[in-house]
């Protein structure tokens, strides 16, 4: 495929993705329209009502997603409480790959998950529901704050979704603390003059809001990572990588937000949304974790299991460093032992090669065990299918 063809295909896919994401902004526009009309009905100035509508929009959307967030938090907490018993169960059935043992293991695992009310999909489904709604909220505010982006999505009347062209016009003329909501710090002087404001006025409102959003975002990440650290399954590589990724994100996110707010086209309306949204997120994380820990406290057994799990991982990480240190000492002290340095280095390399072979053999054994386990599961599944088919045939003959 040529470069032009690849570029055309990429633009076509990007257009399809944009169209899909646009759909999520429609219901969000309806909620925002509802709150704006409710505020104006009780006497709030239509221009000032838009800033309050953003706050109420965040409250409405996040409150509607609260049950899903609770299911996710509860499932994660209960999964951590279940982990010691699950580890004991897996140890009990380790090395057993026959069909009967596998069937019994699956039954006991399902029984354990049912007792702790843990669902493997509970941690994923809330995200599939929350992310589209939050994307719709973000895109709507971005389009409303920047008319040049809204032009390709607006209707003939200049509106979008449930918002009319007049609503968009009123939003563009709305202010927060005397500064227009569409204004951003990196605007040119000509654009700022068109909005009847200056960069100093924008900075007076934008920078405190931006710092507030950074503080709440960082607090949210710190609390979430602390909770994850206390219940992390250190035996799973993906869990460890995600934990370290989000831990590094605590340092990266403030720099990204501050740079985008000062140097990028980030309107005050979006920073206002970020500040209120992350305030809600921080309070939600604290509240849900306090409720979960009070209803299902972690016992000393759970804490000891997670501590031993973490220490085992840390000891495994130290082993290569300890071997390298001993190898350096062995080579450096070669002359004191009356040996040749080159011979000592060869001995160390030989030892390393033996360790590599043992590791490769262990990995090969694990791969073989996994393959055998998969084959046993497939065989068990096929036997269940045959028994089900035989049962259906028997019922049909009886009828």
Short mmCIF file of C-alpha atoms in Angstrom, two decimals:
data_model
loop_
_atom_site.label_atom_id
_atom_site.label_comp_id
_atom_site.label_asym_id
_atom_site.label_seq_id
_atom_site.Cartn_x
_atom_site.Cartn_y
_atom_site.Cartn_z
CA UNK A 1 0.00 0.00 0.00
CA UNK A 2 1.33 3.46 -0.88
CA UNK A 3 1.90 6.23 1.64
CA UNK A 4 -1.05 8.19 0.23
CA UNK A 5 -3.31 5.15 0.54
CA UNK A 6 -2.19 4.58 4.14
CA UNK A 7 -2.84 8.23 4.97
CA UNK A 8 -6.33 8.08 3.41
CA UNK A 9 -7.18 4.90 5.32
CA UNK A 10 -5.96 6.47 8.55
CA UNK A 11 -8.08 9.60 7.99
CA UNK A 12 -11.10 7.44 7.20
CA UNK A 13 -10.69 5.46 10.43
CA UNK A 14 -10.13 8.65 12.42
CA UNK A 15 -13.35 10.10 10.96
CA UNK A 16 -15.28 6.96 11.95
CA UNK A 17 -13.86 7.09 15.48
CA UNK A 18 -14.78 10.78 15.78
CA UNK A 19 -18.32 10.04 14.62
CA UNK A 20 -18.62 7.27 17.23
CA UNK A 21 -17.38 9.52 20.02
CA UNK A 22 -19.71 12.32 18.89
CA UNK A 23 -22.70 10.12 19.77
CA UNK A 24 -21.69 10.14 23.44
CA UNK A 25 -21.81 13.94 23.56
CA UNK A 26 -25.53 14.07 22.71
CA UNK A 27 -26.95 12.84 26.06
CA UNK A 28 -24.40 14.98 27.91
CA UNK A 29 -25.64 18.07 26.03
CA UNK A 30 -29.19 17.19 27.15
CA UNK A 31 -28.16 17.10 30.83
CA UNK A 32 -26.32 20.39 30.49
CA UNK A 33 -29.31 22.00 28.76
CA UNK A 34 -31.63 20.74 31.53
CA UNK A 35 -29.51 22.25 34.32
CA UNK A 36 -29.08 25.56 32.49
CA UNK A 37 -32.83 25.94 32.02
CA UNK A 38 -33.46 24.95 35.66
CA UNK A 39 -31.00 27.56 36.92
CA UNK A 40 -32.36 30.32 34.71
CA UNK A 41 -35.91 29.40 35.83
CA UNK A 42 -35.00 30.18 39.47
CA UNK A 43 -33.54 33.56 38.54
CA UNK A 44 -29.86 32.87 37.82
CA UNK A 45 -28.41 35.02 35.05
CA UNK A 46 -28.25 32.94 31.81
CA UNK A 47 -24.58 33.84 31.27
CA UNK A 48 -23.52 32.91 34.82
CA UNK A 49 -25.66 29.77 34.80
CA UNK A 50 -23.32 28.00 32.37
CA UNK A 51 -20.44 27.83 34.89
CA UNK A 52 -22.82 26.37 37.48
CA UNK A 53 -24.23 24.00 34.83
CA UNK A 54 -20.75 22.51 34.34
CA UNK A 55 -20.53 21.71 38.07
CA UNK A 56 -24.05 20.22 38.13
CA UNK A 57 -23.27 18.30 34.95
CA UNK A 58 -20.25 16.70 36.63
CA UNK A 59 -22.35 15.89 39.70
CA UNK A 60 -25.14 14.34 37.59
CA UNK A 61 -22.87 12.23 35.42
CA UNK A 62 -20.61 11.03 38.23
CA UNK A 63 -23.55 10.34 40.57
CA UNK A 64 -25.20 8.21 37.88
CA UNK A 65 -21.95 6.24 37.51
CA UNK A 66 -21.49 5.86 41.28
CA UNK A 67 -23.19 2.41 41.50
CA UNK A 68 -20.80 1.04 38.87
CA UNK A 69 -17.81 2.56 40.68
CA UNK A 70 -18.99 0.88 43.90
CA UNK A 71 -19.31 -2.51 42.19
CA UNK A 72 -15.79 -2.11 40.86
CA UNK A 73 -14.36 -1.10 44.26
CA UNK A 74 -16.22 -3.87 46.11
CA UNK A 75 -15.08 -6.54 43.67
CA UNK A 76 -11.44 -5.41 43.86
CA UNK A 77 -11.54 -5.35 47.68
CA UNK A 78 -13.22 -8.74 47.96
CA UNK A 79 -10.78 -10.20 45.44
CA UNK A 80 -7.92 -9.12 47.71
CA UNK A 81 -9.64 -10.74 50.72
CA UNK A 82 -10.19 -13.93 48.73
CA UNK A 83 -6.60 -14.18 47.54
CA UNK A 84 -5.10 -16.19 50.48
CA UNK A 85 -7.80 -18.85 50.17
CA UNK A 86 -7.42 -18.91 46.39
CA UNK A 87 -3.65 -19.36 46.74
CA UNK A 88 -4.19 -22.24 49.18
CA UNK A 89 -6.67 -23.84 46.77
CA UNK A 90 -4.29 -23.54 43.80
CA UNK A 91 -1.47 -25.02 45.89
CA UNK A 92 -3.71 -27.93 46.82
CA UNK A 93 -4.37 -28.73 43.14
CA UNK A 94 -0.87 -27.92 41.83
CA UNK A 95 0.46 -30.63 39.54
CA UNK A 96 -2.97 -32.18 38.96
CA UNK A 97 -3.91 -31.98 35.29
CA UNK A 98 -6.44 -34.80 34.95
CA UNK A 99 -9.97 -33.91 33.90
CA UNK A 100 -11.59 -34.77 37.24
CA UNK A 101 -9.16 -32.62 39.25
CA UNK A 102 -9.59 -29.70 36.85
CA UNK A 103 -13.38 -29.96 37.05
CA UNK A 104 -13.24 -30.05 40.86
CA UNK A 105 -10.85 -27.07 40.88
CA UNK A 106 -13.21 -25.01 38.71
CA UNK A 107 -16.15 -25.89 40.97
CA UNK A 108 -14.26 -24.84 44.10
CA UNK A 109 -13.03 -21.63 42.48
CA UNK A 110 -16.57 -20.68 41.46
CA UNK A 111 -17.80 -21.52 44.97
CA UNK A 112 -15.08 -19.33 46.49
CA UNK A 113 -15.87 -16.44 44.14
CA UNK A 114 -19.58 -16.79 44.89
CA UNK A 115 -18.92 -16.75 48.65
CA UNK A 116 -16.92 -13.51 48.35
CA UNK A 117 -19.30 -12.08 45.71
CA UNK A 118 -16.44 -11.55 43.25
CA UNK A 119 -17.08 -11.23 39.53
CA UNK A 120 -14.23 -11.35 37.02
CA UNK A 121 -16.05 -8.81 34.80
CA UNK A 122 -16.99 -6.40 37.62
CA UNK A 123 -13.72 -4.51 37.26
CA UNK A 124 -14.08 -4.07 33.50
CA UNK A 125 -17.76 -3.31 32.90
CA UNK A 126 -17.83 -0.05 34.90
CA UNK A 127 -14.96 1.26 32.78
CA UNK A 128 -16.80 0.43 29.53
CA UNK A 129 -19.73 2.48 30.84
CA UNK A 130 -17.81 5.35 32.44
CA UNK A 131 -15.26 6.06 29.72
CA UNK A 132 -17.74 6.83 26.87
CA UNK A 133 -19.75 9.15 29.15
CA UNK A 134 -16.66 11.01 30.34
CA UNK A 135 -15.36 11.26 26.76
CA UNK A 136 -18.70 12.74 25.70
CA UNK A 137 -18.55 15.25 28.55
CA UNK A 138 -15.00 16.28 27.67
CA UNK A 139 -15.64 16.61 23.93
CA UNK A 140 -18.83 18.65 24.40
CA UNK A 141 -17.08 21.17 26.65
CA UNK A 142 -14.12 21.34 24.26
CA UNK A 143 -16.35 22.00 21.24
CA UNK A 144 -18.48 24.56 23.06
CA UNK A 145 -15.39 26.41 24.26
CA UNK A 146 -13.71 26.44 20.83
CA UNK A 147 -16.12 27.40 18.02
CA UNK A 148 -13.62 26.43 15.30
CA UNK A 149 -13.85 22.81 16.50
CA UNK A 150 -17.64 22.89 16.84
CA UNK A 151 -18.15 24.11 13.25
CA UNK A 152 -17.68 20.63 11.74
CA UNK A 153 -20.14 19.05 14.19
CA UNK A 154 -22.80 21.75 14.59
CA UNK A 155 -26.25 21.64 13.00
CA UNK A 156 -27.51 24.18 10.47
CA UNK A 157 -28.77 26.39 13.30
CA UNK A 158 -25.30 26.39 14.86
CA UNK A 159 -26.29 24.15 17.76
CA UNK A 160 -25.22 20.69 18.80
CA UNK A 161 -27.30 17.90 20.27
CA UNK A 162 -29.95 19.41 22.56
CA UNK A 163 -28.17 22.78 22.58
CA UNK A 164 -29.36 25.43 20.13
CA UNK A 165 -27.22 28.00 18.38
CA UNK A 166 -28.40 30.58 20.90
CA UNK A 167 -27.27 28.34 23.77
CA UNK A 168 -23.80 28.03 22.23
CA UNK A 169 -23.67 31.81 21.73
CA UNK A 170 -24.65 32.43 25.37
CA UNK A 171 -22.04 29.93 26.53
CA UNK A 172 -19.31 31.72 24.56
CA UNK A 173 -20.32 34.99 26.26
CA UNK A 174 -20.46 33.46 29.75
CA UNK A 175 -17.85 34.29 32.37
CA UNK A 176 -16.27 32.81 35.48
CA UNK A 177 -14.99 35.41 37.94
CA UNK A 178 -15.25 37.99 35.16
CA UNK A 179 -13.25 36.01 32.57
CA UNK A 180 -14.94 34.38 29.50
CA UNK A 181 -15.23 30.58 29.72
CA UNK A 182 -13.75 30.02 26.20
CA UNK A 183 -10.59 32.01 27.02
CA UNK A 184 -7.26 30.26 27.53
CA UNK A 185 -3.82 31.49 28.58
CA UNK A 186 -1.99 30.87 25.27
CA UNK A 187 -4.53 32.93 23.24
CA UNK A 188 -3.18 35.66 21.00
CA UNK A 189 -3.76 39.29 22.00
CA UNK A 190 -6.19 39.69 19.08
CA UNK A 191 -8.31 36.75 20.25
CA UNK A 192 -8.25 37.99 23.84
CA UNK A 193 -9.30 41.48 22.70
CA UNK A 194 -12.24 39.93 20.81
CA UNK A 195 -13.36 38.38 24.11
CA UNK A 196 -12.83 41.70 25.94
CA UNK A 197 -10.18 40.29 28.28
CA UNK A 198 -6.41 40.17 28.74
CA UNK A 199 -3.83 37.48 29.41
CA UNK A 200 -3.38 38.80 32.95
CA UNK A 201 -7.10 38.43 33.70
CA UNK A 202 -7.11 34.93 32.22
CA UNK A 203 -4.09 33.94 34.30
CA UNK A 204 -5.70 35.35 37.45
CA UNK A 205 -8.56 32.82 37.11
CA UNK A 206 -6.92 30.01 35.12
CA UNK A 207 -3.76 29.41 37.17
CA UNK A 208 -5.49 28.92 40.58
CA UNK A 209 -8.02 26.61 38.90
CA UNK A 210 -5.22 24.72 37.17
CA UNK A 211 -3.29 24.27 40.43
CA UNK A 212 -6.49 23.07 42.11
CA UNK A 213 -7.06 20.51 39.35
CA UNK A 214 -3.42 19.34 39.66
CA UNK A 215 -3.70 18.97 43.45
CA UNK A 216 -6.94 16.96 43.26
CA UNK A 217 -5.66 14.81 40.37
CA UNK A 218 -2.41 14.03 42.21
CA UNK A 219 -4.30 13.29 45.44
CA UNK A 220 -6.63 10.95 43.57
CA UNK A 221 -3.68 9.08 42.01
CA UNK A 222 -1.80 8.87 45.34
CA UNK A 223 -4.80 7.47 47.21
CA UNK A 224 -5.60 4.98 44.45
CA UNK A 225 -1.99 3.78 44.29
CA UNK A 226 -1.82 3.45 48.09
CA UNK A 227 -4.94 1.28 48.09
CA UNK A 228 -3.54 -0.76 45.20
CA UNK A 229 -0.21 -1.18 47.02
CA UNK A 230 -1.93 -2.60 50.10
CA UNK A 231 -3.77 -5.28 48.12
CA UNK A 232 -1.56 -5.77 45.05
CA UNK A 233 -1.04 -9.29 43.76
CA UNK A 234 2.74 -9.24 43.35
CA UNK A 235 2.74 -12.67 41.70
CA UNK A 236 1.09 -11.29 38.54
CA UNK A 237 3.45 -9.36 36.24
CA UNK A 238 0.64 -7.30 34.66
CA UNK A 239 -0.55 -6.10 38.08
CA UNK A 240 2.98 -5.03 39.00
CA UNK A 241 3.50 -3.20 35.71
CA UNK A 242 0.20 -1.34 36.02
CA UNK A 243 1.04 -0.36 39.59
CA UNK A 244 4.48 1.01 38.66
CA UNK A 245 3.02 2.75 35.59
CA UNK A 246 0.41 4.63 37.64
CA UNK A 247 2.99 5.34 40.34
CA UNK A 248 5.19 7.06 37.74
CA UNK A 249 2.08 8.83 36.44
CA UNK A 250 1.89 10.70 39.77
CA UNK A 251 5.05 12.59 38.75
CA UNK A 252 4.17 12.95 35.06
CA UNK A 253 0.54 14.08 35.34
CA UNK A 254 1.15 17.43 37.16
CA UNK A 255 3.75 18.43 34.58
CA UNK A 256 1.42 17.47 31.72
CA UNK A 257 -1.55 19.40 33.16
CA UNK A 258 0.46 22.51 33.95
CA UNK A 259 2.14 22.50 30.52
CA UNK A 260 -1.17 22.00 28.72
CA UNK A 261 -2.90 24.69 30.78
CA UNK A 262 -0.20 27.30 30.23
CA UNK A 263 1.02 26.48 26.71
CA UNK A 264 -1.92 24.67 25.11
CA UNK A 265 -5.44 25.68 23.96
CA UNK A 266 -7.11 24.68 27.24
CA UNK A 267 -10.18 26.89 27.89
CA UNK A 268 -11.20 27.96 31.38
CA UNK A 269 -14.41 25.92 30.97
CA UNK A 270 -12.39 22.69 30.68
CA UNK A 271 -10.10 23.57 33.59
CA UNK A 272 -13.22 24.33 35.66
CA UNK A 273 -14.57 20.90 34.67
CA UNK A 274 -11.24 19.22 35.52
CA UNK A 275 -11.09 20.85 38.96
CA UNK A 276 -14.66 19.91 39.92
CA UNK A 277 -14.40 16.45 38.33
CA UNK A 278 -11.18 15.57 40.16
CA UNK A 279 -12.56 16.92 43.44
CA UNK A 280 -15.46 14.48 43.02
CA UNK A 281 -13.04 11.65 42.10
CA UNK A 282 -10.89 12.25 45.19
CA UNK A 283 -13.87 12.30 47.55
CA UNK A 284 -15.35 9.24 45.82
CA UNK A 285 -12.15 7.19 46.13
CA UNK A 286 -11.81 8.04 49.84
CA UNK A 287 -15.47 7.36 50.62
CA UNK A 288 -15.74 4.06 48.75
CA UNK A 289 -12.52 2.71 50.25
CA UNK A 290 -13.55 3.67 53.79
CA UNK A 291 -16.94 1.94 53.31
CA UNK A 292 -15.33 -1.19 51.82
CA UNK A 293 -12.75 -1.50 54.60
CA UNK A 294 -15.34 -0.98 57.33
CA UNK A 295 -17.77 -3.52 55.89
CA UNK A 296 -15.13 -6.12 55.00
CA UNK A 297 -11.96 -5.39 57.01
CA UNK A 298 -8.71 -7.08 56.08
CA UNK A 299 -7.74 -9.50 58.83
CA UNK A 300 -4.23 -10.15 60.11
CA UNK A 301 -4.12 -13.24 57.86
CA UNK A 302 -4.78 -11.14 54.75
CA UNK A 303 -2.24 -8.50 55.72
CA UNK A 304 0.41 -11.15 56.44
CA UNK A 305 -0.29 -12.86 53.10
CA UNK A 306 0.09 -9.63 51.12
CA UNK A 307 3.21 -8.71 53.09
CA UNK A 308 4.79 -12.14 52.43
CA UNK A 309 3.76 -11.85 48.78
CA UNK A 310 5.50 -8.49 48.46
CA UNK A 311 8.65 -9.59 50.34
CA UNK A 312 8.91 -12.70 48.15
CA UNK A 313 8.85 -10.52 45.02
CA UNK A 314 11.46 -8.14 46.48
CA UNK A 315 13.76 -11.05 47.40
CA UNK A 316 13.43 -12.43 43.87
CA UNK A 317 14.42 -9.01 42.50
CA UNK A 318 17.48 -8.89 44.78
CA UNK A 319 18.87 -12.27 43.72
CA UNK A 320 20.40 -11.14 40.39
CA UNK A 321 22.00 -8.12 42.08
CA UNK A 322 23.38 -10.31 44.90
CA UNK A 323 24.81 -12.76 42.35
CA UNK A 324 26.49 -9.93 40.41
CA UNK A 325 28.00 -8.55 43.61
CA UNK A 326 29.38 -11.96 44.63
CA UNK A 327 30.67 -12.49 41.08
CA UNK A 328 32.57 -9.18 41.17
CA UNK A 329 34.07 -10.09 44.57
CA UNK A 330 35.05 -13.53 43.24
CA UNK A 331 36.85 -11.99 40.25
CA UNK A 332 38.50 -9.20 42.30
CA UNK A 333 39.83 -11.69 44.87
CA UNK A 334 41.16 -14.11 42.26
CA UNK A 335 44.81 -13.17 42.82
CA UNK A 336 44.43 -13.44 46.60
CA UNK A 337 43.26 -17.05 46.11
CA UNK A 338 46.25 -17.72 43.87
CA UNK A 339 44.05 -17.97 40.77
CA UNK A 340 44.04 -16.23 37.41
CA UNK A 341 41.57 -13.35 36.93
CA UNK A 342 40.65 -14.56 33.46
CA UNK A 343 39.96 -18.04 34.83
CA UNK A 344 37.73 -16.51 37.56
CA UNK A 345 35.76 -14.61 34.91
CA UNK A 346 35.31 -17.84 32.94
CA UNK A 347 34.04 -19.57 36.09
CA UNK A 348 31.51 -16.77 36.67
CA UNK A 349 30.34 -16.95 33.06
CA UNK A 350 30.01 -20.73 33.32
CA UNK A 351 27.90 -20.29 36.47
CA UNK A 352 25.72 -17.74 34.69
CA UNK A 353 25.22 -20.15 31.81
CA UNK A 354 24.13 -22.89 34.22
CA UNK A 355 21.60 -20.51 35.80
CA UNK A 356 20.27 -19.53 32.36
CA UNK A 357 19.82 -23.19 31.43
CA UNK A 358 17.94 -23.86 34.67
CA UNK A 359 15.68 -20.85 34.06
CA UNK A 360 15.05 -21.93 30.45
CA UNK A 361 14.26 -25.47 31.62
CA UNK A 362 11.85 -24.11 34.22
CA UNK A 363 10.14 -21.90 31.63
CA UNK A 364 9.87 -24.82 29.26
CA UNK A 365 8.31 -26.94 32.03
CA UNK A 366 5.82 -24.16 32.77
CA UNK A 367 4.93 -23.87 29.07
CA UNK A 368 4.46 -27.64 28.85
CA UNK A 369 2.28 -27.64 31.97
CA UNK A 370 0.17 -24.79 30.58
CA UNK A 371 -0.20 -26.61 27.28
CA UNK A 372 -1.22 -29.80 29.07
CA UNK A 373 -3.64 -27.83 31.22
CA UNK A 374 -5.19 -26.18 28.16
CA UNK A 375 -5.56 -29.56 26.46
CA UNK A 376 -7.19 -31.02 29.58
CA UNK A 377 -9.59 -28.07 29.78
CA UNK A 378 -10.47 -28.45 26.11
CA UNK A 379 -11.06 -32.17 26.63
CA UNK A 380 -13.22 -31.49 29.68
CA UNK A 381 -15.21 -28.89 27.73
CA UNK A 382 -15.74 -31.35 24.89
CA UNK A 383 -16.91 -34.04 27.32
CA UNK A 384 -19.41 -31.60 28.85
CA UNK A 385 -20.64 -30.69 25.39
CA UNK A 386 -21.11 -34.36 24.49
CA UNK A 387 -22.95 -35.08 27.75
CA UNK A 388 -25.20 -32.08 27.15
CA UNK A 389 -25.93 -33.23 23.62
CA UNK A 390 -26.63 -36.78 24.83
CA UNK A 391 -28.94 -35.43 27.52
CA UNK A 392 -30.83 -33.33 25.00
CA UNK A 393 -31.17 -36.31 22.67
CA UNK A 394 -32.43 -38.46 25.55
CA UNK A 395 -35.06 -35.88 26.53
CA UNK A 396 -36.17 -35.58 22.90
CA UNK A 397 -36.60 -39.38 22.68
CA UNK A 398 -38.63 -39.44 25.92
CA UNK A 399 -40.91 -36.70 24.62
#
